[in-house]
PDB file of N, CA and C in Angstrom:
ATOM      1  N   MET A  18      -6.724  -6.122 -27.012  1.00  0.00           N
ATOM      2  CA  MET A  18      -6.746  -7.005 -25.995  1.00  0.00           C
ATOM      3  C   MET A  18      -6.984  -8.211 -26.596  1.00  0.00           C
ATOM      4  N   ASN A  19      -5.880  -9.061 -25.832  1.00  0.00           N
ATOM      5  CA  ASN A  19      -6.395 -10.624 -26.157  1.00  0.00           C
ATOM      6  C   ASN A  19      -6.683 -11.111 -24.816  1.00  0.00           C
ATOM      7  N   GLY A  20      -7.651 -12.472 -24.963  1.00  0.00           N
ATOM      8  CA  GLY A  20      -7.918 -12.999 -23.761  1.00  0.00           C
ATOM      9  C   GLY A  20      -8.627 -12.758 -23.166  1.00  0.00           C
ATOM     10  N   PRO A  21      -8.948 -13.178 -22.066  1.00  0.00           N
ATOM     11  CA  PRO A  21     -10.112 -12.792 -21.187  1.00  0.00           C
ATOM     12  C   PRO A  21      -9.593 -11.775 -20.198  1.00  0.00           C
ATOM     13  N   VAL A  22      -9.627 -10.729 -20.482  1.00  0.00           N
ATOM     14  CA  VAL A  22      -9.068  -9.460 -19.855  1.00  0.00           C
ATOM     15  C   VAL A  22     -10.183  -9.187 -19.066  1.00  0.00           C
ATOM     16  N   TYR A  23     -11.868  -8.396 -19.392  1.00  0.00           N
ATOM     17  CA  TYR A  23     -12.829  -8.388 -18.834  1.00  0.00           C
ATOM     18  C   TYR A  23     -12.678  -9.166 -17.251  1.00  0.00           C
ATOM     19  N   PRO A  24     -12.665 -10.485 -17.131  1.00  0.00           N
ATOM     20  CA  PRO A  24     -12.837 -11.126 -15.837  1.00  0.00           C
ATOM     21  C   PRO A  24     -11.516 -10.834 -15.008  1.00  0.00           C
ATOM     22  N   ILE A  25     -10.579 -10.527 -15.715  1.00  0.00           N
ATOM     23  CA  ILE A  25      -9.116 -10.424 -14.898  1.00  0.00           C
ATOM     24  C   ILE A  25      -9.612  -8.961 -14.266  1.00  0.00           C
ATOM     25  N   LEU A  26      -9.960  -7.959 -14.795  1.00  0.00           N
ATOM     26  CA  LEU A  26     -10.234  -6.548 -14.490  1.00  0.00           C
ATOM     27  C   LEU A  26     -11.420  -6.422 -13.291  1.00  0.00           C
ATOM     28  N   VAL A  27     -12.444  -7.517 -13.134  1.00  0.00           N
ATOM     29  CA  VAL A  27     -13.426  -7.387 -12.332  1.00  0.00           C
ATOM     30  C   VAL A  27     -12.715  -8.069 -11.073  1.00  0.00           C
ATOM     31  N   LYS A  28     -11.880  -9.225 -11.408  1.00  0.00           N
ATOM     32  CA  LYS A  28     -11.384  -9.747 -10.403  1.00  0.00           C
ATOM     33  C   LYS A  28     -10.193  -9.193  -9.373  1.00  0.00           C
ATOM     34  N   ASP A  29      -9.537  -8.320 -10.472  1.00  0.00           N
ATOM     35  CA  ASP A  29      -8.781  -7.280  -9.646  1.00  0.00           C
ATOM     36  C   ASP A  29      -9.386  -5.985  -9.106  1.00  0.00           C
ATOM     37  N   PHE A  30     -10.570  -5.573  -9.417  1.00  0.00           N
ATOM     38  CA  PHE A  30     -11.087  -4.397  -9.058  1.00  0.00           C
ATOM     39  C   PHE A  30     -11.702  -5.122  -7.565  1.00  0.00           C
ATOM     40  N   TRP A  31     -12.660  -5.867  -7.168  1.00  0.00           N
ATOM     41  CA  TRP A  31     -13.403  -6.112  -6.155  1.00  0.00           C
ATOM     42  C   TRP A  31     -12.751  -5.999  -5.084  1.00  0.00           C
ATOM     43  N   PRO A  32     -11.542  -7.352  -4.954  1.00  0.00           N
ATOM     44  CA  PRO A  32     -10.726  -7.160  -3.608  1.00  0.00           C
ATOM     45  C   PRO A  32      -9.969  -5.931  -3.305  1.00  0.00           C
ATOM     46  N   ARG A  33      -9.888  -5.008  -4.032  1.00  0.00           N
ATOM     47  CA  ARG A  33      -9.457  -3.625  -3.636  1.00  0.00           C
ATOM     48  C   ARG A  33     -10.074  -2.609  -3.398  1.00  0.00           C
ATOM     49  N   CYS A  34     -11.361  -2.862  -3.580  1.00  0.00           N
ATOM     50  CA  CYS A  34     -12.460  -2.062  -3.648  1.00  0.00           C
ATOM     51  C   CYS A  34     -12.762  -1.500  -2.153  1.00  0.00           C
ATOM     52  N   GLU A  35     -13.253  -0.025  -1.752  1.00  0.00           N
ATOM     53  CA  GLU A  35     -13.668   0.172  -0.406  1.00  0.00           C
ATOM     54  C   GLU A  35     -15.403   1.517  -1.123  1.00  0.00           C
ATOM     55  N   VAL A  36     -15.776   0.999   0.145  1.00  0.00           N
ATOM     56  CA  VAL A  36     -17.335   2.214  -0.096  1.00  0.00           C
ATOM     57  C   VAL A  36     -17.230   3.178   0.670  1.00  0.00           C
ATOM     58  N   VAL A  37     -17.342   4.401   0.173  1.00  0.00           N
ATOM     59  CA  VAL A  37     -17.271   5.525   1.031  1.00  0.00           C
ATOM     60  C   VAL A  37     -18.160   6.175   0.877  1.00  0.00           C
ATOM     61  N   ASP A  38     -19.150   6.539   1.980  1.00  0.00           N
ATOM     62  CA  ASP A  38     -20.325   6.702   2.321  1.00  0.00           C
ATOM     63  C   ASP A  38     -20.129   8.322   3.168  1.00  0.00           C
ATOM     64  N   LYS A  39     -21.274   8.883   3.313  1.00  0.00           N
ATOM     65  CA  LYS A  39     -20.981  10.443   4.123  1.00  0.00           C
ATOM     66  C   LYS A  39     -19.888  10.180   5.372  1.00  0.00           C
ATOM     67  N   VAL A  40     -20.643   8.877   5.668  1.00  0.00           N
ATOM     68  CA  VAL A  40     -20.002   8.602   7.257  1.00  0.00           C
ATOM     69  C   VAL A  40     -18.521   8.464   7.123  1.00  0.00           C
ATOM     70  N   GLU A  41     -18.126   7.973   6.332  1.00  0.00           N
ATOM     71  CA  GLU A  41     -16.740   7.424   5.959  1.00  0.00           C
ATOM     72  C   GLU A  41     -15.684   8.603   5.379  1.00  0.00           C
ATOM     73  N   ALA A  42     -16.535   9.559   4.663  1.00  0.00           N
ATOM     74  CA  ALA A  42     -15.916  10.905   4.022  1.00  0.00           C
ATOM     75  C   ALA A  42     -15.739  11.721   5.159  1.00  0.00           C
ATOM     76  N   GLU A  43     -16.774  11.793   5.900  1.00  0.00           N
ATOM     77  CA  GLU A  43     -16.434  12.647   7.436  1.00  0.00           C
ATOM     78  C   GLU A  43     -15.131  12.206   8.096  1.00  0.00           C
ATOM     79  N   ARG A  44     -14.967  10.615   8.059  1.00  0.00           N
ATOM     80  CA  ARG A  44     -13.819  10.133   9.134  1.00  0.00           C
ATOM     81  C   ARG A  44     -12.747  10.872   8.192  1.00  0.00           C
ATOM     82  N   GLU A  45     -12.442  10.647   7.155  1.00  0.00           N
ATOM     83  CA  GLU A  45     -11.569  10.694   6.120  1.00  0.00           C
ATOM     84  C   GLU A  45     -11.085  12.182   6.380  1.00  0.00           C
ATOM     85  N   TYR A  46     -11.933  13.147   6.324  1.00  0.00           N
ATOM     86  CA  TYR A  46     -11.750  14.575   6.708  1.00  0.00           C
ATOM     87  C   TYR A  46     -11.138  14.972   7.780  1.00  0.00           C
ATOM     88  N   ALA A  47     -11.856  14.327   9.080  1.00  0.00           N
ATOM     89  CA  ALA A  47     -11.556  14.243  10.279  1.00  0.00           C
ATOM     90  C   ALA A  47      -9.964  13.908  10.742  1.00  0.00           C
ATOM     91  N   LEU A  48      -9.603  12.949   9.931  1.00  0.00           N
ATOM     92  CA  LEU A  48      -8.217  12.354  10.025  1.00  0.00           C
ATOM     93  C   LEU A  48      -7.071  13.271   9.205  1.00  0.00           C
ATOM     94  N   LYS A  49      -7.581  13.667   8.418  1.00  0.00           N
ATOM     95  CA  LYS A  49      -6.684  14.749   7.700  1.00  0.00           C
ATOM     96  C   LYS A  49      -6.666  16.343   8.297  1.00  0.00           C
ATOM     97  N   VAL A  50      -7.633  16.676   9.079  1.00  0.00           N
ATOM     98  CA  VAL A  50      -7.249  17.680   9.877  1.00  0.00           C
ATOM     99  C   VAL A  50      -6.599  17.513  11.235  1.00  0.00           C
ATOM    100  N   ALA A  51      -6.788  16.454  11.643  1.00  0.00           N
ATOM    101  CA  ALA A  51      -6.177  16.007  13.180  1.00  0.00           C
ATOM    102  C   ALA A  51      -4.435  15.557  12.602  1.00  0.00           C
ATOM    103  N   GLU A  52      -4.167  15.517  11.247  1.00  0.00           N
ATOM    104  CA  GLU A  52      -2.641  15.748  11.161  1.00  0.00           C
ATOM    105  C   GLU A  52      -1.927  16.917  11.420  1.00  0.00           C
ATOM    106  N   ASP A  53      -2.703  17.956  11.383  1.00  0.00           N
ATOM    107  CA  ASP A  53      -2.093  19.658  11.710  1.00  0.00           C
ATOM    108  C   ASP A  53      -3.423  19.897  11.849  1.00  0.00           C
ATOM    109  N   ILE A  54      -3.870  20.431  13.274  1.00  0.00           N
ATOM    110  CA  ILE A  54      -4.989  20.896  13.530  1.00  0.00           C
ATOM    111  C   ILE A  54      -4.816  22.409  13.243  1.00  0.00           C
ATOM    112  N   GLU A  55      -3.671  23.116  13.593  1.00  0.00           N
ATOM    113  CA  GLU A  55      -3.750  24.471  13.455  1.00  0.00           C
ATOM    114  C   GLU A  55      -3.834  25.104  12.354  1.00  0.00           C
ATOM    115  N   ASN A  56      -3.036  24.235  10.754  1.00  0.00           N
ATOM    116  CA  ASN A  56      -3.206  24.675   9.654  1.00  0.00           C
ATOM    117  C   ASN A  56      -4.565  24.171   8.674  1.00  0.00           C
ATOM    118  N   ASN A  57      -4.736  22.905   9.271  1.00  0.00           N
ATOM    119  CA  ASN A  57      -6.021  22.386   8.275  1.00  0.00           C
ATOM    120  C   ASN A  57      -7.219  22.806   9.049  1.00  0.00           C
ATOM    121  N   LYS A  58      -7.795  23.211   9.935  1.00  0.00           N
ATOM    122  CA  LYS A  58      -8.744  23.419  10.614  1.00  0.00           C
ATOM    123  C   LYS A  58      -9.627  24.369   9.418  1.00  0.00           C
ATOM    124  N   GLY A  59     -10.845  24.207   9.178  1.00  0.00           N
ATOM    125  CA  GLY A  59     -11.508  25.041   8.345  1.00  0.00           C
ATOM    126  C   GLY A  59     -11.495  24.985   7.179  1.00  0.00           C
ATOM    127  N   LYS A  60     -10.495  24.259   6.511  1.00  0.00           N
ATOM    128  CA  LYS A  60     -10.231  24.284   5.164  1.00  0.00           C
ATOM    129  C   LYS A  60     -11.049  22.763   4.350  1.00  0.00           C
ATOM    130  N   THR A  61     -11.173  22.965   3.158  1.00  0.00           N
ATOM    131  CA  THR A  61     -12.535  22.238   2.695  1.00  0.00           C
ATOM    132  C   THR A  61     -11.663  21.016   2.148  1.00  0.00           C
ATOM    133  N   ARG A  62     -12.369  20.064   1.748  1.00  0.00           N
ATOM    134  CA  ARG A  62     -11.675  18.879   1.411  1.00  0.00           C
ATOM    135  C   ARG A  62     -10.579  18.804   0.502  1.00  0.00           C
ATOM    136  N   GLU A  63     -11.229  19.800  -0.436  1.00  0.00           N
ATOM    137  CA  GLU A  63      -9.871  19.784  -1.828  1.00  0.00           C
ATOM    138  C   GLU A  63      -8.742  20.529  -1.337  1.00  0.00           C
ATOM    139  N   GLN A  64      -8.981  21.646  -0.720  1.00  0.00           N
ATOM    140  CA  GLN A  64      -7.755  22.314   0.096  1.00  0.00           C
ATOM    141  C   GLN A  64      -6.777  21.421   0.846  1.00  0.00           C
ATOM    142  N   LEU A  65      -7.260  20.223   1.287  1.00  0.00           N
ATOM    143  CA  LEU A  65      -6.588  18.972   2.083  1.00  0.00           C
ATOM    144  C   LEU A  65      -6.184  18.296   1.303  1.00  0.00           C
ATOM    145  N   GLY A  66      -6.371  18.076  -0.022  1.00  0.00           N
ATOM    146  CA  GLY A  66      -5.851  17.015  -1.140  1.00  0.00           C
ATOM    147  C   GLY A  66      -6.428  15.683  -1.177  1.00  0.00           C
ATOM    148  N   LEU A  67      -8.218  15.929  -0.659  1.00  0.00           N
ATOM    149  CA  LEU A  67      -8.863  14.914  -0.556  1.00  0.00           C
ATOM    150  C   LEU A  67     -10.031  15.329  -1.822  1.00  0.00           C
ATOM    151  N   ARG A  68     -10.486  14.312  -2.416  1.00  0.00           N
ATOM    152  CA  ARG A  68     -11.228  14.186  -3.515  1.00  0.00           C
ATOM    153  C   ARG A  68     -12.653  15.125  -2.623  1.00  0.00           C
ATOM    154  N   ALA A  69     -13.594  15.641  -3.745  1.00  0.00           N
ATOM    155  CA  ALA A  69     -14.607  16.482  -3.219  1.00  0.00           C
ATOM    156  C   ALA A  69     -15.741  15.210  -3.182  1.00  0.00           C
ATOM    157  N   PHE A  70     -16.583  15.124  -2.216  1.00  0.00           N
ATOM    158  CA  PHE A  70     -17.374  14.244  -1.941  1.00  0.00           C
ATOM    159  C   PHE A  70     -19.198  14.576  -2.033  1.00  0.00           C
ATOM    160  N   THR A  71     -19.759  13.906  -3.015  1.00  0.00           N
ATOM    161  CA  THR A  71     -20.886  14.437  -3.412  1.00  0.00           C
ATOM    162  C   THR A  71     -22.215  13.303  -3.197  1.00  0.00           C
ATOM    163  N   GLU A  72     -21.847  12.062  -3.329  1.00  0.00           N
ATOM    164  CA  GLU A  72     -22.301  10.851  -3.032  1.00  0.00           C
ATOM    165  C   GLU A  72     -21.866   9.652  -2.633  1.00  0.00           C
ATOM    166  N   THR A  73     -22.121   8.567  -2.364  1.00  0.00           N
ATOM    167  CA  THR A  73     -21.587   7.420  -1.813  1.00  0.00           C
ATOM    168  C   THR A  73     -20.966   6.832  -3.225  1.00  0.00           C
ATOM    169  N   GLU A  74     -19.546   6.434  -2.792  1.00  0.00           N
ATOM    170  CA  GLU A  74     -19.050   5.898  -3.920  1.00  0.00           C
ATOM    171  C   GLU A  74     -17.924   4.711  -3.700  1.00  0.00           C
ATOM    172  N   ILE A  75     -18.121   3.721  -4.616  1.00  0.00           N
ATOM    173  CA  ILE A  75     -17.025   2.786  -4.401  1.00  0.00           C
ATOM    174  C   ILE A  75     -15.659   2.728  -5.251  1.00  0.00           C
ATOM    175  N   ARG A  76     -14.604   2.789  -4.667  1.00  0.00           N
ATOM    176  CA  ARG A  76     -13.519   3.239  -5.275  1.00  0.00           C
ATOM    177  C   ARG A  76     -12.501   1.911  -5.285  1.00  0.00           C
ATOM    178  N   SER A  77     -11.701   2.352  -6.313  1.00  0.00           N
ATOM    179  CA  SER A  77     -10.721   1.052  -6.286  1.00  0.00           C
ATOM    180  C   SER A  77      -9.676   1.167  -7.544  1.00  0.00           C
ATOM    181  N   GLY A  78      -8.280   0.537  -7.283  1.00  0.00           N
ATOM    182  CA  GLY A  78      -7.399   0.740  -8.375  1.00  0.00           C
ATOM    183  C   GLY A  78      -7.304  -0.561  -9.118  1.00  0.00           C
ATOM    184  N   VAL A  79      -7.584  -0.250 -10.245  1.00  0.00           N
ATOM    185  CA  VAL A  79      -7.287  -1.593 -11.360  1.00  0.00           C
ATOM    186  C   VAL A  79      -6.064  -1.101 -12.202  1.00  0.00           C
ATOM    187  N   SER A  80      -5.043  -2.030 -12.222  1.00  0.00           N
ATOM    188  CA  SER A  80      -3.963  -1.891 -13.245  1.00  0.00           C
ATOM    189  C   SER A  80      -3.315  -0.097 -13.345  1.00  0.00           C
ATOM    190  N   GLY A  81      -3.200   0.229 -11.928  1.00  0.00           N
ATOM    191  CA  GLY A  81      -2.393   1.545 -11.941  1.00  0.00           C
ATOM    192  C   GLY A  81      -3.572   2.599 -12.166  1.00  0.00           C
ATOM    193  N   SER A  82      -4.776   2.497 -12.334  1.00  0.00           N
ATOM    194  CA  SER A  82      -5.969   3.455 -12.497  1.00  0.00           C
ATOM    195  C   SER A  82      -6.591   3.457 -11.084  1.00  0.00           C
ATOM    196  N   GLU A  83      -7.200   4.842 -11.022  1.00  0.00           N
ATOM    197  CA  GLU A  83      -8.259   4.953  -9.867  1.00  0.00           C
ATOM    198  C   GLU A  83      -9.550   4.865 -10.547  1.00  0.00           C
ATOM    199  N   ILE A  84     -10.495   4.022 -10.091  1.00  0.00           N
ATOM    200  CA  ILE A  84     -11.698   3.823 -10.463  1.00  0.00           C
ATOM    201  C   ILE A  84     -12.637   4.142  -9.565  1.00  0.00           C
ATOM    202  N   THR A  85     -13.612   4.915  -9.872  1.00  0.00           N
ATOM    203  CA  THR A  85     -14.970   5.549  -8.749  1.00  0.00           C
ATOM    204  C   THR A  85     -16.161   5.246  -9.456  1.00  0.00           C
ATOM    205  N   LEU A  86     -17.032   4.423  -8.829  1.00  0.00           N
ATOM    206  CA  LEU A  86     -18.379   4.238  -9.306  1.00  0.00           C
ATOM    207  C   LEU A  86     -18.978   5.037  -8.284  1.00  0.00           C
ATOM    208  N   THR A  87     -20.262   5.617  -8.804  1.00  0.00           N
ATOM    209  CA  THR A  87     -21.365   6.034  -8.335  1.00  0.00           C
ATOM    210  C   THR A  87     -22.747   5.731  -8.965  1.00  0.00           C
ATOM    211  N   LYS A  88     -23.876   5.789  -8.042  1.00  0.00           N
ATOM    212  CA  LYS A  88     -25.017   5.790  -8.645  1.00  0.00           C
ATOM    213  C   LYS A  88     -25.240   6.689  -9.747  1.00  0.00           C
ATOM    214  N   SER A  89     -24.998   8.078  -9.777  1.00  0.00           N
ATOM    215  CA  SER A  89     -24.960   8.873 -11.029  1.00  0.00           C
ATOM    216  C   SER A  89     -24.127   8.417 -12.134  1.00  0.00           C
ATOM    217  N   ASN A  90     -22.670   7.760 -11.957  1.00  0.00           N
ATOM    218  CA  ASN A  90     -22.122   7.500 -13.308  1.00  0.00           C
ATOM    219  C   ASN A  90     -22.599   6.057 -14.146  1.00  0.00           C
ATOM    220  N   ILE A  91     -23.125   5.324 -13.035  1.00  0.00           N
ATOM    221  CA  ILE A  91     -24.146   4.157 -13.646  1.00  0.00           C
ATOM    222  C   ILE A  91     -25.416   4.606 -14.373  1.00  0.00           C
ATOM    223  N   ALA A  92     -26.034   5.511 -13.723  1.00  0.00           N
ATOM    224  CA  ALA A  92     -27.153   6.463 -14.425  1.00  0.00           C
ATOM    225  C   ALA A  92     -26.889   6.725 -15.793  1.00  0.00           C
ATOM    226  N   GLN A  93     -25.868   7.426 -15.743  1.00  0.00           N
ATOM    227  CA  GLN A  93     -25.251   8.210 -16.768  1.00  0.00           C
ATOM    228  C   GLN A  93     -24.662   7.205 -17.860  1.00  0.00           C
ATOM    229  N   LEU A  94     -24.518   6.478 -17.495  1.00  0.00           N
ATOM    230  CA  LEU A  94     -23.768   5.057 -18.631  1.00  0.00           C
ATOM    231  C   LEU A  94     -25.108   4.370 -19.343  1.00  0.00           C
ATOM    232  N   LEU A  95     -25.804   4.049 -18.472  1.00  0.00           N
ATOM    233  CA  LEU A  95     -27.137   3.516 -19.083  1.00  0.00           C
ATOM    234  C   LEU A  95     -28.168   4.508 -19.508  1.00  0.00           C
ATOM    235  N   GLY A  96     -28.097   5.592 -19.166  1.00  0.00           N
ATOM    236  CA  GLY A  96     -28.821   6.701 -20.380  1.00  0.00           C
ATOM    237  C   GLY A  96     -30.410   6.712 -19.327  1.00  0.00           C
ATOM    238  N   LEU A  97     -30.216   6.351 -17.943  1.00  0.00           N
ATOM    239  CA  LEU A  97     -31.311   6.877 -17.143  1.00  0.00           C
ATOM    240  C   LEU A  97     -31.116   8.227 -16.424  1.00  0.00           C
ATOM    241  N   SER A  98     -32.526   8.511 -15.873  1.00  0.00           N
ATOM    242  CA  SER A  98     -32.297   9.792 -14.920  1.00  0.00           C
ATOM    243  C   SER A  98     -31.700   9.035 -13.515  1.00  0.00           C
ATOM    244  N   ASN A  99     -31.004  10.067 -12.493  1.00  0.00           N
ATOM    245  CA  ASN A  99     -30.382   9.723 -11.574  1.00  0.00           C
ATOM    246  C   ASN A  99     -31.685  10.251 -10.556  1.00  0.00           C
ATOM    247  N   GLU A 100     -33.114   9.641 -10.534  1.00  0.00           N
ATOM    248  CA  GLU A 100     -33.976   9.824  -9.705  1.00  0.00           C
ATOM    249  C   GLU A 100     -34.899   8.501  -9.579  1.00  0.00           C
ATOM    250  N   GLY A 101     -35.654   8.573  -8.738  1.00  0.00           N
ATOM    251  CA  GLY A 101     -36.642   7.816  -8.487  1.00  0.00           C
ATOM    252  C   GLY A 101     -36.700   7.148  -7.109  1.00  0.00           C
ATOM    253  N   VAL A 102     -37.757   6.137  -7.136  1.00  0.00           N
ATOM    254  CA  VAL A 102     -38.065   5.632  -5.786  1.00  0.00           C
ATOM    255  C   VAL A 102     -37.764   4.298  -6.070  1.00  0.00           C
ATOM    256  N   PHE A 103     -37.344   3.887  -5.078  1.00  0.00           N
ATOM    257  CA  PHE A 103     -37.288   2.240  -4.984  1.00  0.00           C
ATOM    258  C   PHE A 103     -37.942   1.679  -4.314  1.00  0.00           C
ATOM    259  N   LYS A 104     -38.828   0.523  -4.800  1.00  0.00           N
ATOM    260  CA  LYS A 104     -39.445  -0.132  -3.875  1.00  0.00           C
ATOM    261  C   LYS A 104     -39.581  -1.455  -3.944  1.00  0.00           C
ATOM    262  N   THR A 105     -39.256  -2.110  -2.970  1.00  0.00           N
ATOM    263  CA  THR A 105     -39.173  -3.543  -2.958  1.00  0.00           C
ATOM    264  C   THR A 105     -40.684  -4.230  -2.908  1.00  0.00           C
ATOM    265  N   PHE A 106     -40.735  -5.336  -3.143  1.00  0.00           N
ATOM    266  CA  PHE A 106     -41.844  -6.305  -2.674  1.00  0.00           C
ATOM    267  C   PHE A 106     -42.033  -6.760  -1.747  1.00  0.00           C
ATOM    268  N   THR A 107     -43.554  -6.683  -1.647  1.00  0.00           N
ATOM    269  CA  THR A 107     -43.961  -6.733  -0.295  1.00  0.00           C
ATOM    270  C   THR A 107     -45.235  -7.421  -0.571  1.00  0.00           C
ATOM    271  N   PRO A 108     -45.516  -8.924  -0.239  1.00  0.00           N
ATOM    272  CA  PRO A 108     -46.878  -9.351  -0.542  1.00  0.00           C
ATOM    273  C   PRO A 108     -47.987  -8.854   0.176  1.00  0.00           C
TER     274      PRO A 108
END
C-alpha cells in the first residue's frame, strides 16, 4: 500500500457507519417480519437473512467490505477481558 491509506480508510468508514443497538436490532427484525407476516412470523434473525445480534455494533462499508466493530472485538484486539466496571470521575 502506497500513500496515506489509513487516513483515507478512516474517512471512508465514519460517514457511512451506523450504530446498531438492541432497539435498532428489534426494529430491523420487526420490519423484516412485516414484509411477509404469514411466512416470517416466528423465524429467527438468521432465518430472515439478518445478522445475529449479540451486542451493540458499529457497522460500515469500506472499499466494498463490510466492517463491524463491537466492544468485544476491540477488547480481543487489545488483549483485554471484555468485563469490568466503568467509573467516571466525580469530585
